[in-house]
Amino acid sequence: MDDLKSGGFTLPGEAGYEALTLSLAKRWGADAIRDSDGTTLSADILSAGYSIYKTLCVIRQHNRWIAQHPDCRQQCILSTAPRVCTGEPLFIPLTADFFKEQFAVNDAPDSLSRWQVFDRTENAPLAAGNWAYDAASQSVLVRGRAWHSYTVSFFAWRIWEEISMYNHTTNHWDAEHLMQLDPVHPEAQAYLKEWLAAWCEENPTVNIVRFTSLFYNFAWIWGSDPRKRSLFSDWASYDFTVSTSMLAAFENETGVFLTAEDFIRGGRRSPGHDAPSEAMRAWMQFVQEFVCRLTRELTDIVHRYGKKAYVFYDDSWIGMEPYNGRFPQMNFDGLIKCVFSGFEVRLCAGAPVPVHEIRLHPYLFPVGLGGAPTFMEGGDPGRDARNYWRQVRRALLRCPVERFGLGGYLHLTEGFPDFVNSVETIGGEFRRIRALHAAGSVHALPCKVAVLTAWGKLRSWTLSGHFHEVCDHDLIHILECLAGLPLDVSFIGFEDVKNGALNDADAVICAGRRGTAWSGGELWNDPQVLEAVTAFVYRGGTFLGVNEPSVVEGYANKLRLSAILGVNLGEHSCHGNWQADVRTPEAVAALGAVLPAHETAYLDSPDTEVWLAEQGRLALTRHAFGKGQGFYAGGWRYGAQSARLLLLLLAGKAAHDTLPDTPFVDCAWYPKAGKLALSNQTSVPQSGAVTVCGKTIAFRLDADAMQVLDV
Amino acid sequence: MDDLKSGGFTLPGEAGYEALTLSLAKRWGADAIRDSDGTTLSADILSAGYSIYKTLCVIRQHNRWIAQHPDCRQQCILSTAPRVCTGEPLFIPLTADFFKEQFAVNDAPDSLSRWQVFDRTENAPLAAGNWAYDAASQSVLVRGRAWHSYTVSFFAWRIWEEISMYNHTTNHWDAEHLMQLDPVHPEAQAYLKEWLAAWCEENPTVNIVRFTSLFYNFAWIWGSDPRKRSLFSDWASYDFTVSTSMLAAFENETGVFLTAEDFIRGGRRSPGHDAPSEAMRAWMQFVQEFVCRLTRELTDIVHRYGKKAYVFYDDSWIGMEPYNGRFPQMNFDGLIKCVFSGFEVRLCAGAPVPVHEIRLHPYLFPVGLGGAPTFMEGGDPGRDARNYWRQVRRALLRCPVERFGLGGYLHLTEGFPDFVNSVETIGGEFRRIRALHAAGSVHALPCKVAVLTAWGKLRSWTLSGHFHEVCDHDLIHILECLAGLPLDVSFIGFEDVKNGALNDADAVICAGRRGTAWSGGELWNDPQVLEAVTAFVYRGGTFLGVNEPSVVEGYANKLRLSAILGVNLGEHSCHGNWQADVRTPEAVAALGAVLPAHETAYLDSPDTEVWLAEQGRLALTRHAFGKGQGFYAGGWRYGAQSARLLLLLLAGKAAHDTLPDTPFVDCAWYPKAGKLALSNQTSVPQSGAVTVCGKTIAFRLDADAMQVLDV
């Protein structure tokens, strides 16, 4: 075990700044040094006794080979914007809508045979005899019905690797555009394995190969018009795994035939926010198996050279699913996740892999999120680091993580001594927490919480990307609350519910707008699911429904769980409303949490208690049902107060033991270590008291501070 | 033609206040005197030379006869609140949810055979063998599936006429509860006709029989719990026409068999806000035919006695539809409508009947809407009268109405001289407007507007009740705007669209939330409708879509008219958005109108112009399409400014001619009369100018005032 001053820390080294690199490595207690995109480590650094990470992007930087094997470029399916037929023949240019530097039409015969022209007015494919492709103009001539709208779904080559494209475009680089090869092709696989072996040979000083990342990027489709550059962007989408070859392989193995429309879905595609179709589940599973198989061949090569293989969990991560049960077969030695938030710490920590490493923010870049200044004039990276760290720390208190690190360009830290100090403090706290976990399990309240979504376990501790990318979805707020709460949390799907998963739960959460994967959408249209949940609550369980859980259209009672929740949803202006008095329980009122009220939620039972409301609209209700209870919240937003409120709803009275009397301080109790860690979630001092094992302890915490007390 | 001081006015007389009655009759220029509910006219009044109206409630006040013919009571179908089966037999008490003074279980054999027990979890009826009725406890025993919810739909006798029940309960009367007989029974019809003839014999001084109103009240179902007294209330619902006998007659004539669920629809019933099912349309038509046939027999009796038959268009109006094409067959001499708003004036004026009479507000009651004081301390009935009158007047300027009147208790006016003066002024203005129409048609801009709803012509100029009852629906705001605009307005349905109705339109409006009758709901799921509307706009038409028109679930593009509107709806957080600059045209900016912005509307075309927005959300957009244009508004709220904005959108540049340069003044031009009427829509003075026939006229109007100028 390292001491509290050093160990478990990966520093981004920078050539040309050898002295700085080695001095900060010492000060921050690094035991490993990594390169960053565009940086190389010099001999002085490589020989200084640190573990050396080197970044490896498997599918990029093979332009020469790809030029000789253009059929091994990656593909995807695109669909043109709908165009109205006025009765005349309609010419639809294929490339007009898309960024021409990203896409080129794939009009090879095995591609053309899969193209579809769709009548979007009737949502039906147009018979093949009614349209024709004109290769010269790269257009499709449609003989359609007057006043109907038509789209063409076609296959495109992707001719610019998207992360490279983004960095390139954002930073106005003028280097060669890097392409990505598609390892679905046997010749590409052979090439890659040979290339990786050669790379290992050529990099004897590297201890850890950091895959950044695997083969297929999340979907990121750019448009031709700068006024709408991003047409579709989804961190969880498998759209960029699609190619004529992968489809043929899929059909060959499964006997299932997918059409372009299975992926295009009227232009909506399949964002992670939508419950996946059966077809999409089958496709994802097939891709996961392929990615797993090939990845294992690559990690085997790395291991053969005595190196370790870590993988960065972003960019081309698609198909590598830490929670699909197959992840250990890839045989990675470590998983690296960049974290803004607590839920991302849990996402990383929960993956079955020997080493978990979190990359902290801010990155050592001049600008951060949304272009705000960081390591430049006007920036305050020390403050940023503390703000992110507070979020991360409360999750770290709940789960062991072995390593942490930074990314970017080290020389940028010059002139920001507050940041340098902050990282030192953070490192000390990180190691202290790691030591607490090492002594034995952290204490959790006797309350097992199951988060129910269409994705179930596969999307444990995540939606689709970082907090700020999905913050209009309630569930991410719930996850961020849960990340630091003393609860045993699992993620379940609707099949799990039918297979008895609720037998092992004390409380169930379902949170999201109607029709989303998070609320379950149409999956609630299954009496077996309703039976299981109803029985679970009647027998004593707690169900928390947030926003529009269990909504299925076609029923007068849109909220299918209205019997449990005592609340229903929807326009009902001719129907009477129960007179409701807001009676906020004292413990809830004391927290001062504010939840969004729902526009059309209304009381559906005379017994439903209204705990929070806003101008007559329901924000939080409780309904006793059998021995259990249903809570309904109009929405959820993360905050220290709402996190504590969530705990109160789920764990009831148990929530008061071993918890500070202020919601602004989180705590974790390590019985084996005999320690209590307190974490100030604010940037002002906090004081209060906490009772552990019948002993009440008063505390006073500085701004941002953590304290570890003996108990 | 009466002069401007008298004529066309119906005064509510009051016995015991003969001098007051005759003096106000003179001052206000009455030519007719009516009784009110609970008042009788004395001989002094009857002999003073005025036309005499007498109120007649056809179905009430037959308690003795009904006691002898209990099978002739009216009925309806009720459905219990859903109850969860826990695995044990489930007893569902039928009457527990309902107001016991309004309903009694009808467990006669022809009723019982139509009862349904529904599994609401599966939305399927429970097989008859799995439930049983226990007459002793008036409960149904359900052997259901554990954790499913069940309801019982059963027939109930209605044992208290609802208007009487409301007045009784509100005023704490203790008189006998009046029941209503159901004229579906031949013996009831025979009795009614005999009774009416006798009544005519006994009332020789009555000139006009005022039916208040016909046979079936709008639906108004009260609950057992005072905390939710009104379970369902809908002014347009045919729920109270349902009885075992009417169903049998319907089945006999149409061969169509309806079940209880056709009416109950999972507890939602069929509010007028929902697009009617085919079954409901057939039922309504059957009821209308029945009501028409029997009504004609009654008006024939009245006419045989040399009296006129007027009908009050409220309360038990169901089945009497002024816009169903069959109304003239009823042979009424007059239609009386109480009006709060302009659209109600148009509703009345447009009906094919010789005399139209509007009942103005406030009623001569101590309290008005929502219990606010009127003719009592704290009330200001003169101000109220002027406020209502301003709304009514702008509609009267657009359409001829022959008569107006008041209702209530005349003695209450004592002590409110401002009110007495106001009515005198209003009477003068009413008669002046009537004279303008008499001289020739009012001028309209060359713009034919069609309002498209699921109801089409049947619900011309109305939703379901008064403005304040439906003011959360955009369309009522649109109608109130249209009521005073110089446009030719018609109401069309989706079949009309398919049958070429748009050939006769310059502009089409569709306004409402998704799934409502007003937005059309699922009726947009018809390519022929989309074709017709698309062609209409492409060829030069204007389409105004408000809130969620043409939304059909199951399409990625929820707004099926997105090609026309350049706007789409729905959650699309992974899809890019067009950068939008708000560019408000000068003429729009000058009006200062504010429209609600839609939560999830987004631009779907690079060419869509954003005219109004609120914090990035769309409030008003324009999209050129072919030679025409699509406007999208996030919602609509009535006001002088938004009314003028509506005119601008629909009529374009033509809107500037013959219109005041301030939106706060409405005007109407009568070319034959050579007159221009200006109406100040505010209670402060307004000035401006208006150009008619190339001549610009400056004006200055006092608060509330109307002016008629020579042009």
mmCIF file with all atom_site columns, N, CA and C in Angstrom, chain A residues 86 120-121 145 147-148 225 227 230-231 233 266-268 513 531 538 556 560 571 574-576 578-579 606, chain B residues 86 120-121 145 147-148 227 230-231 233 266-268 513 531 538 556 560 571 574-576 578-579 606:
data_model
loop_
_atom_site.group_PDB
_atom_site.id
_atom_site.type_symbol
_atom_site.label_atom_id
_atom_site.label_alt_id
_atom_site.label_comp_id
_atom_site.label_asym_id
_atom_site.label_entity_id
_atom_site.label_seq_id
_atom_site.pdbx_PDB_ins_code
_atom_site.Cartn_x
_atom_site.Cartn_y
_atom_site.Cartn_z
_atom_site.occupancy
_atom_site.B_iso_or_equiv
_atom_site.pdbx_formal_charge
_atom_site.auth_seq_id
_atom_site.auth_comp_id
_atom_site.auth_asym_id
_atom_site.auth_atom_id
_atom_site.pdbx_PDB_model_num
ATOM 1   N N  . THR A 1 86  ? -44.200 16.880  -55.571 1.00 0.00 ? 86  THR A N  1
ATOM 2   C CA . THR A 1 86  ? -45.301 17.759  -56.006 1.00 0.00 ? 86  THR A CA 1
ATOM 3   C C  . THR A 1 86  ? -46.046 17.161  -57.188 1.00 0.00 ? 86  THR A C  1
ATOM 4   N N  . ARG A 1 120 ? -42.638 8.795   -46.329 1.00 0.00 ? 120 ARG A N  1
ATOM 5   C CA . ARG A 1 120 ? -42.783 9.149   -44.905 1.00 0.00 ? 120 ARG A CA 1
ATOM 6   C C  . ARG A 1 120 ? -44.198 9.584   -44.565 1.00 0.00 ? 120 ARG A C  1
ATOM 7   N N  . THR A 1 121 ? -45.004 9.851   -45.578 1.00 0.00 ? 121 THR A N  1
ATOM 8   C CA . THR A 1 121 ? -46.401 10.186  -45.308 1.00 0.00 ? 121 THR A CA 1
ATOM 9   C C  . THR A 1 121 ? -47.152 8.924   -44.902 1.00 0.00 ? 121 THR A C  1
ATOM 10  N N  . ARG A 1 145 ? -45.862 9.675   -55.023 1.00 0.00 ? 145 ARG A N  1
ATOM 11  C CA . ARG A 1 145 ? -47.241 10.121  -55.026 1.00 0.00 ? 145 ARG A CA 1
ATOM 12  C C  . ARG A 1 145 ? -47.243 11.607  -54.673 1.00 0.00 ? 145 ARG A C  1
ATOM 13  N N  . TRP A 1 147 ? -47.641 15.018  -53.099 1.00 0.00 ? 147 TRP A N  1
ATOM 14  C CA . TRP A 1 147 ? -47.842 15.571  -51.753 1.00 0.00 ? 147 TRP A CA 1
ATOM 15  C C  . TRP A 1 147 ? -47.395 14.625  -50.645 1.00 0.00 ? 147 TRP A C  1
ATOM 16  N N  . HIS A 1 148 ? -46.761 13.517  -51.007 1.00 0.00 ? 148 HIS A N  1
ATOM 17  C CA . HIS A 1 148 ? -46.137 12.663  -49.984 1.00 0.00 ? 148 HIS A CA 1
ATOM 18  C C  . HIS A 1 148 ? -44.675 13.084  -49.838 1.00 0.00 ? 148 HIS A C  1
ATOM 19  N N  . ASP A 1 225 ? -24.752 22.052  -43.243 1.00 0.00 ? 225 ASP A N  1
ATOM 20  C CA . ASP A 1 225 ? -25.019 23.450  -42.956 1.00 0.00 ? 225 ASP A CA 1
ATOM 21  C C  . ASP A 1 225 ? -24.413 23.825  -41.603 1.00 0.00 ? 225 ASP A C  1
ATOM 22  N N  . ARG A 1 227 ? -25.131 26.008  -39.717 1.00 0.00 ? 227 ARG A N  1
ATOM 23  C CA . ARG A 1 227 ? -26.155 26.416  -38.744 1.00 0.00 ? 227 ARG A CA 1
ATOM 24  C C  . ARG A 1 227 ? -26.761 25.206  -38.026 1.00 0.00 ? 227 ARG A C  1
ATOM 25  N N  . SER A 1 230 ? -24.319 19.513  -36.046 1.00 0.00 ? 230 SER A N  1
ATOM 26  C CA . SER A 1 230 ? -24.530 18.162  -35.523 1.00 0.00 ? 230 SER A CA 1
ATOM 27  C C  . SER A 1 230 ? -25.940 17.703  -35.860 1.00 0.00 ? 230 SER A C  1
ATOM 28  N N  . LEU A 1 231 ? -26.037 16.694  -36.692 1.00 0.00 ? 231 LEU A N  1
ATOM 29  C CA . LEU A 1 231 ? -27.368 16.164  -37.025 1.00 0.00 ? 231 LEU A CA 1
ATOM 30  C C  . LEU A 1 231 ? -27.807 15.137  -35.996 1.00 0.00 ? 231 LEU A C  1
ATOM 31  N N  . SER A 1 233 ? -26.092 12.917  -32.465 1.00 0.00 ? 233 SER A N  1
ATOM 32  C CA . SER A 1 233 ? -24.948 12.646  -31.613 1.00 0.00 ? 233 SER A CA 1
ATOM 33  C C  . SER A 1 233 ? -25.443 11.863  -30.408 1.00 0.00 ? 233 SER A C  1
ATOM 34  N N  . GLY A 1 266 ? -37.413 6.252   -39.210 1.00 0.00 ? 266 GLY A N  1
ATOM 35  C CA . GLY A 1 266 ? -38.044 7.527   -39.579 1.00 0.00 ? 266 GLY A CA 1
ATOM 36  C C  . GLY A 1 266 ? -37.169 8.738   -39.327 1.00 0.00 ? 266 GLY A C  1
ATOM 37  N N  . GLY A 1 267 ? -35.869 8.522   -39.233 1.00 0.00 ? 267 GLY A N  1
ATOM 38  C CA . GLY A 1 267 ? -34.941 9.629   -39.002 1.00 0.00 ? 267 GLY A CA 1
ATOM 39  C C  . GLY A 1 267 ? -34.611 9.804   -37.535 1.00 0.00 ? 267 GLY A C  1
ATOM 40  N N  . ARG A 1 268 ? -35.351 9.128   -36.687 1.00 0.00 ? 268 ARG A N  1
ATOM 41  C CA . ARG A 1 268 ? -35.109 9.271   -35.263 1.00 0.00 ? 268 ARG A CA 1
ATOM 42  C C  . ARG A 1 268 ? -33.857 8.498   -34.835 1.00 0.00 ? 268 ARG A C  1
ATOM 43  N N  . ARG A 1 513 ? -39.312 10.669  -18.696 1.00 0.00 ? 513 ARG A N  1
ATOM 44  C CA . ARG A 1 513 ? -40.490 11.064  -19.450 1.00 0.00 ? 513 ARG A CA 1
ATOM 45  C C  . ARG A 1 513 ? -41.070 9.864   -20.176 1.00 0.00 ? 513 ARG A C  1
ATOM 46  N N  . GLU A 1 531 ? -48.164 -6.738  -12.514 1.00 0.00 ? 531 GLU A N  1
ATOM 47  C CA . GLU A 1 531 ? -48.457 -7.640  -11.395 1.00 0.00 ? 531 GLU A CA 1
ATOM 48  C C  . GLU A 1 531 ? -47.279 -7.681  -10.411 1.00 0.00 ? 531 GLU A C  1
ATOM 49  N N  . TYR A 1 538 ? -47.424 -3.894  -2.522  1.00 0.00 ? 538 TYR A N  1
ATOM 50  C CA . TYR A 1 538 ? -48.472 -4.321  -1.578  1.00 0.00 ? 538 TYR A CA 1
ATOM 51  C C  . TYR A 1 538 ? -47.856 -5.058  -0.396  1.00 0.00 ? 538 TYR A C  1
ATOM 52  N N  . ALA A 1 556 ? -57.036 4.892   -20.682 1.00 0.00 ? 556 ALA A N  1
ATOM 53  C CA . ALA A 1 556 ? -57.542 6.148   -20.144 1.00 0.00 ? 556 ALA A CA 1
ATOM 54  C C  . ALA A 1 556 ? -56.655 6.593   -19.000 1.00 0.00 ? 556 ALA A C  1
ATOM 55  N N  . ARG A 1 560 ? -49.877 3.685   -15.717 1.00 0.00 ? 560 ARG A N  1
ATOM 56  C CA . ARG A 1 560 ? -50.372 2.349   -15.459 1.00 0.00 ? 560 ARG A CA 1
ATOM 57  C C  . ARG A 1 560 ? -50.200 1.961   -13.998 1.00 0.00 ? 560 ARG A C  1
ATOM 58  N N  . GLU A 1 571 ? -54.373 15.101  -19.787 1.00 0.00 ? 571 GLU A N  1
ATOM 59  C CA . GLU A 1 571 ? -55.419 16.103  -19.923 1.00 0.00 ? 571 GLU A CA 1
ATOM 60  C C  . GLU A 1 571 ? -56.704 15.469  -19.405 1.00 0.00 ? 571 GLU A C  1
ATOM 61  N N  . CYS A 1 574 ? -62.468 17.628  -18.109 1.00 0.00 ? 574 CYS A N  1
ATOM 62  C CA . CYS A 1 574 ? -63.881 17.420  -17.758 1.00 0.00 ? 574 CYS A CA 1
ATOM 63  C C  . CYS A 1 574 ? -64.031 16.588  -16.484 1.00 0.00 ? 574 CYS A C  1
ATOM 64  N N  . HIS A 1 575 ? -62.940 16.044  -16.011 1.00 0.00 ? 575 HIS A N  1
ATOM 65  C CA . HIS A 1 575 ? -62.997 15.182  -14.837 1.00 0.00 ? 575 HIS A CA 1
ATOM 66  C C  . HIS A 1 575 ? -62.638 15.984  -13.592 1.00 0.00 ? 575 HIS A C  1
ATOM 67  N N  . GLY A 1 576 ? -63.270 15.632  -12.507 1.00 0.00 ? 576 GLY A N  1
ATOM 68  C CA . GLY A 1 576 ? -63.032 16.356  -11.264 1.00 0.00 ? 576 GLY A CA 1
ATOM 69  C C  . GLY A 1 576 ? -61.658 16.070  -10.681 1.00 0.00 ? 576 GLY A C  1
ATOM 70  N N  . TRP A 1 578 ? -59.401 15.770  -7.007  1.00 0.00 ? 578 TRP A N  1
ATOM 71  C CA . TRP A 1 578 ? -59.430 15.712  -5.559  1.00 0.00 ? 578 TRP A CA 1
ATOM 72  C C  . TRP A 1 578 ? -58.881 17.015  -4.996  1.00 0.00 ? 578 TRP A C  1
ATOM 73  N N  . GLN A 1 579 ? -59.635 17.588  -4.061  1.00 0.00 ? 579 GLN A N  1
ATOM 74  C CA . GLN A 1 579 ? -59.098 18.728  -3.324  1.00 0.00 ? 579 GLN A CA 1
ATOM 75  C C  . GLN A 1 579 ? -57.867 18.255  -2.576  1.00 0.00 ? 579 GLN A C  1
ATOM 76  N N  . PRO A 1 606 ? -58.312 9.382   -2.984  1.00 0.00 ? 606 PRO A N  1
ATOM 77  C CA . PRO A 1 606 ? -58.582 10.313  -1.883  1.00 0.00 ? 606 PRO A CA 1
ATOM 78  C C  . PRO A 1 606 ? -57.503 10.261  -0.803  1.00 0.00 ? 606 PRO A C  1
ATOM 79  N N  . THR B 1 86  ? -56.241 -8.501  -4.631  1.00 0.00 ? 86  THR B N  1
ATOM 80  C CA . THR B 1 86  ? -55.015 -8.963  -3.965  1.00 0.00 ? 86  THR B CA 1
ATOM 81  C C  . THR B 1 86  ? -54.905 -10.485 -3.989  1.00 0.00 ? 86  THR B C  1
ATOM 82  N N  . ARG B 1 120 ? -58.791 -3.708  -15.760 1.00 0.00 ? 120 ARG B N  1
ATOM 83  C CA . ARG B 1 120 ? -58.174 -2.489  -16.279 1.00 0.00 ? 120 ARG B CA 1
ATOM 84  C C  . ARG B 1 120 ? -56.676 -2.635  -16.468 1.00 0.00 ? 120 ARG B C  1
ATOM 85  N N  . THR B 1 121 ? -56.113 -3.688  -15.911 1.00 0.00 ? 121 THR B N  1
ATOM 86  C CA . THR B 1 121 ? -54.691 -3.938  -16.132 1.00 0.00 ? 121 THR B CA 1
ATOM 87  C C  . THR B 1 121 ? -54.482 -4.440  -17.553 1.00 0.00 ? 121 THR B C  1
ATOM 88  N N  . ARG B 1 145 ? -57.741 -11.728 -11.135 1.00 0.00 ? 145 ARG B N  1
ATOM 89  C CA . ARG B 1 145 ? -56.352 -12.144 -11.123 1.00 0.00 ? 145 ARG B CA 1
ATOM 90  C C  . ARG B 1 145 ? -55.631 -11.247 -10.130 1.00 0.00 ? 145 ARG B C  1
ATOM 91  N N  . TRP B 1 147 ? -53.455 -8.773  -8.331  1.00 0.00 ? 147 TRP B N  1
ATOM 92  C CA . TRP B 1 147 ? -52.719 -7.544  -8.654  1.00 0.00 ? 147 TRP B CA 1
ATOM 93  C C  . TRP B 1 147 ? -53.226 -6.845  -9.911  1.00 0.00 ? 147 TRP B C  1
ATOM 94  N N  . HIS B 1 148 ? -54.340 -7.327  -10.444 1.00 0.00 ? 148 HIS B N  1
ATOM 95  C CA . HIS B 1 148 ? -54.991 -6.580  -11.521 1.00 0.00 ? 148 HIS B CA 1
ATOM 96  C C  . HIS B 1 148 ? -56.047 -5.655  -10.911 1.00 0.00 ? 148 HIS B C  1
ATOM 97  N N  . ARG B 1 227 ? -64.940 16.180  -1.173  1.00 0.00 ? 227 ARG B N  1
ATOM 98  C CA . ARG B 1 227 ? -63.641 16.693  -1.635  1.00 0.00 ? 227 ARG B CA 1
ATOM 99  C C  . ARG B 1 227 ? -63.473 16.531  -3.148  1.00 0.00 ? 227 ARG B C  1
ATOM 100 N N  . SER B 1 230 ? -67.562 16.855  -8.185  1.00 0.00 ? 230 SER B N  1
ATOM 101 C CA . SER B 1 230 ? -67.823 16.624  -9.604  1.00 0.00 ? 230 SER B CA 1
ATOM 102 C C  . SER B 1 230 ? -66.866 15.565  -10.138 1.00 0.00 ? 230 SER B C  1
ATOM 103 N N  . LEU B 1 231 ? -67.436 14.434  -10.537 1.00 0.00 ? 231 LEU B N  1
ATOM 104 C CA . LEU B 1 231 ? -66.592 13.381  -11.108 1.00 0.00 ? 231 LEU B CA 1
ATOM 105 C C  . LEU B 1 231 ? -66.392 13.598  -12.596 1.00 0.00 ? 231 LEU B C  1
ATOM 106 N N  . SER B 1 233 ? -67.980 16.252  -15.859 1.00 0.00 ? 233 SER B N  1
ATOM 107 C CA . SER B 1 233 ? -68.878 17.329  -16.251 1.00 0.00 ? 233 SER B CA 1
ATOM 108 C C  . SER B 1 233 ? -68.490 17.761  -17.652 1.00 0.00 ? 233 SER B C  1
ATOM 109 N N  . GLY B 1 266 ? -62.686 3.231   -20.358 1.00 0.00 ? 266 GLY B N  1
ATOM 110 C CA . GLY B 1 266 ? -61.680 3.189   -19.300 1.00 0.00 ? 266 GLY B CA 1
ATOM 111 C C  . GLY B 1 266 ? -61.841 4.269   -18.259 1.00 0.00 ? 266 GLY B C  1
ATOM 112 N N  . GLY B 1 267 ? -63.050 4.810   -18.151 1.00 0.00 ? 267 GLY B N  1
ATOM 113 C CA . GLY B 1 267 ? -63.298 5.847   -17.152 1.00 0.00 ? 267 GLY B CA 1
ATOM 114 C C  . GLY B 1 267 ? -63.160 7.249   -17.728 1.00 0.00 ? 267 GLY B C  1
ATOM 115 N N  . ARG B 1 268 ? -62.605 7.334   -18.912 1.00 0.00 ? 268 ARG B N  1
ATOM 116 C CA . ARG B 1 268 ? -62.411 8.651   -19.513 1.00 0.00 ? 268 ARG B CA 1
ATOM 117 C C  . ARG B 1 268 ? -63.723 9.207   -20.052 1.00 0.00 ? 268 ARG B C  1
ATOM 118 N N  . ARG B 1 513 ? -54.089 20.723  -28.386 1.00 0.00 ? 513 ARG B N  1
ATOM 119 C CA . ARG B 1 513 ? -53.083 19.770  -27.946 1.00 0.00 ? 513 ARG B CA 1
ATOM 120 C C  . ARG B 1 513 ? -53.267 18.446  -28.677 1.00 0.00 ? 513 ARG B C  1
ATOM 121 N N  . GLU B 1 531 ? -52.385 14.763  -47.922 1.00 0.00 ? 531 GLU B N  1
ATOM 122 C CA . GLU B 1 531 ? -52.252 15.161  -49.334 1.00 0.00 ? 531 GLU B CA 1
ATOM 123 C C  . GLU B 1 531 ? -53.047 16.434  -49.599 1.00 0.00 ? 531 GLU B C  1
ATOM 124 N N  . TYR B 1 538 ? -49.360 24.273  -50.859 1.00 0.00 ? 538 TYR B N  1
ATOM 125 C CA . TYR B 1 538 ? -48.413 24.414  -51.974 1.00 0.00 ? 538 TYR B CA 1
ATOM 126 C C  . TYR B 1 538 ? -48.979 25.336  -53.048 1.00 0.00 ? 538 TYR B C  1
ATOM 127 N N  . ALA B 1 556 ? -41.681 9.122   -36.316 1.00 0.00 ? 556 ALA B N  1
ATOM 128 C CA . ALA B 1 556 ? -40.567 9.850   -35.711 1.00 0.00 ? 556 ALA B CA 1
ATOM 129 C C  . ALA B 1 556 ? -40.871 11.338  -35.747 1.00 0.00 ? 556 ALA B C  1
ATOM 130 N N  . ARG B 1 560 ? -47.193 15.700  -38.204 1.00 0.00 ? 560 ARG B N  1
ATOM 131 C CA . ARG B 1 560 ? -47.267 15.146  -39.545 1.00 0.00 ? 560 ARG B CA 1
ATOM 132 C C  . ARG B 1 560 ? -47.220 16.237  -40.611 1.00 0.00 ? 560 ARG B C  1
ATOM 133 N N  . GLU B 1 571 ? -39.390 15.180  -27.944 1.00 0.00 ? 571 GLU B N  1
ATOM 134 C CA . GLU B 1 571 ? -38.073 15.023  -27.333 1.00 0.00 ? 571 GLU B CA 1
ATOM 135 C C  . GLU B 1 571 ? -37.104 14.609  -28.430 1.00 0.00 ? 571 GLU B C  1
ATOM 136 N N  . CYS B 1 574 ? -30.847 14.050  -28.816 1.00 0.00 ? 574 CYS B N  1
ATOM 137 C CA . CYS B 1 574 ? -29.632 13.633  -29.518 1.00 0.00 ? 574 CYS B CA 1
ATOM 138 C C  . CYS B 1 574 ? -29.538 14.256  -30.907 1.00 0.00 ? 574 CYS B C  1
ATOM 139 N N  . HIS B 1 575 ? -30.599 14.881  -31.340 1.00 0.00 ? 575 HIS B N  1
ATOM 140 C CA . HIS B 1 575 ? -30.631 15.451  -32.682 1.00 0.00 ? 575 HIS B CA 1
ATOM 141 C C  . HIS B 1 575 ? -30.289 16.932  -32.621 1.00 0.00 ? 575 HIS B C  1
ATOM 142 N N  . GLY B 1 576 ? -29.621 17.402  -33.640 1.00 0.00 ? 576 GLY B N  1
ATOM 143 C CA . GLY B 1 576 ? -29.214 18.797  -33.651 1.00 0.00 ? 576 GLY B CA 1
ATOM 144 C C  . GLY B 1 576 ? -30.382 19.736  -33.882 1.00 0.00 ? 576 GLY B C  1
ATOM 145 N N  . TRP B 1 578 ? -31.572 23.553  -35.564 1.00 0.00 ? 578 TRP B N  1
ATOM 146 C CA . TRP B 1 578 ? -31.207 24.694  -36.393 1.00 0.00 ? 578 TRP B CA 1
ATOM 147 C C  . TRP B 1 578 ? -30.987 25.900  -35.513 1.00 0.00 ? 578 TRP B C  1
ATOM 148 N N  . GLN B 1 579 ? -29.861 26.570  -35.744 1.00 0.00 ? 579 GLN B N  1
ATOM 149 C CA . GLN B 1 579 ? -29.655 27.863  -35.088 1.00 0.00 ? 579 GLN B CA 1
ATOM 150 C C  . GLN B 1 579 ? -30.752 28.792  -35.570 1.00 0.00 ? 579 GLN B C  1
ATOM 151 N N  . PRO B 1 606 ? -34.285 24.655  -42.602 1.00 0.00 ? 606 PRO B N  1
ATOM 152 C CA . PRO B 1 606 ? -33.379 25.806  -42.504 1.00 0.00 ? 606 PRO B CA 1
ATOM 153 C C  . PRO B 1 606 ? -34.073 27.111  -42.870 1.00 0.00 ? 606 PRO B C  1
#
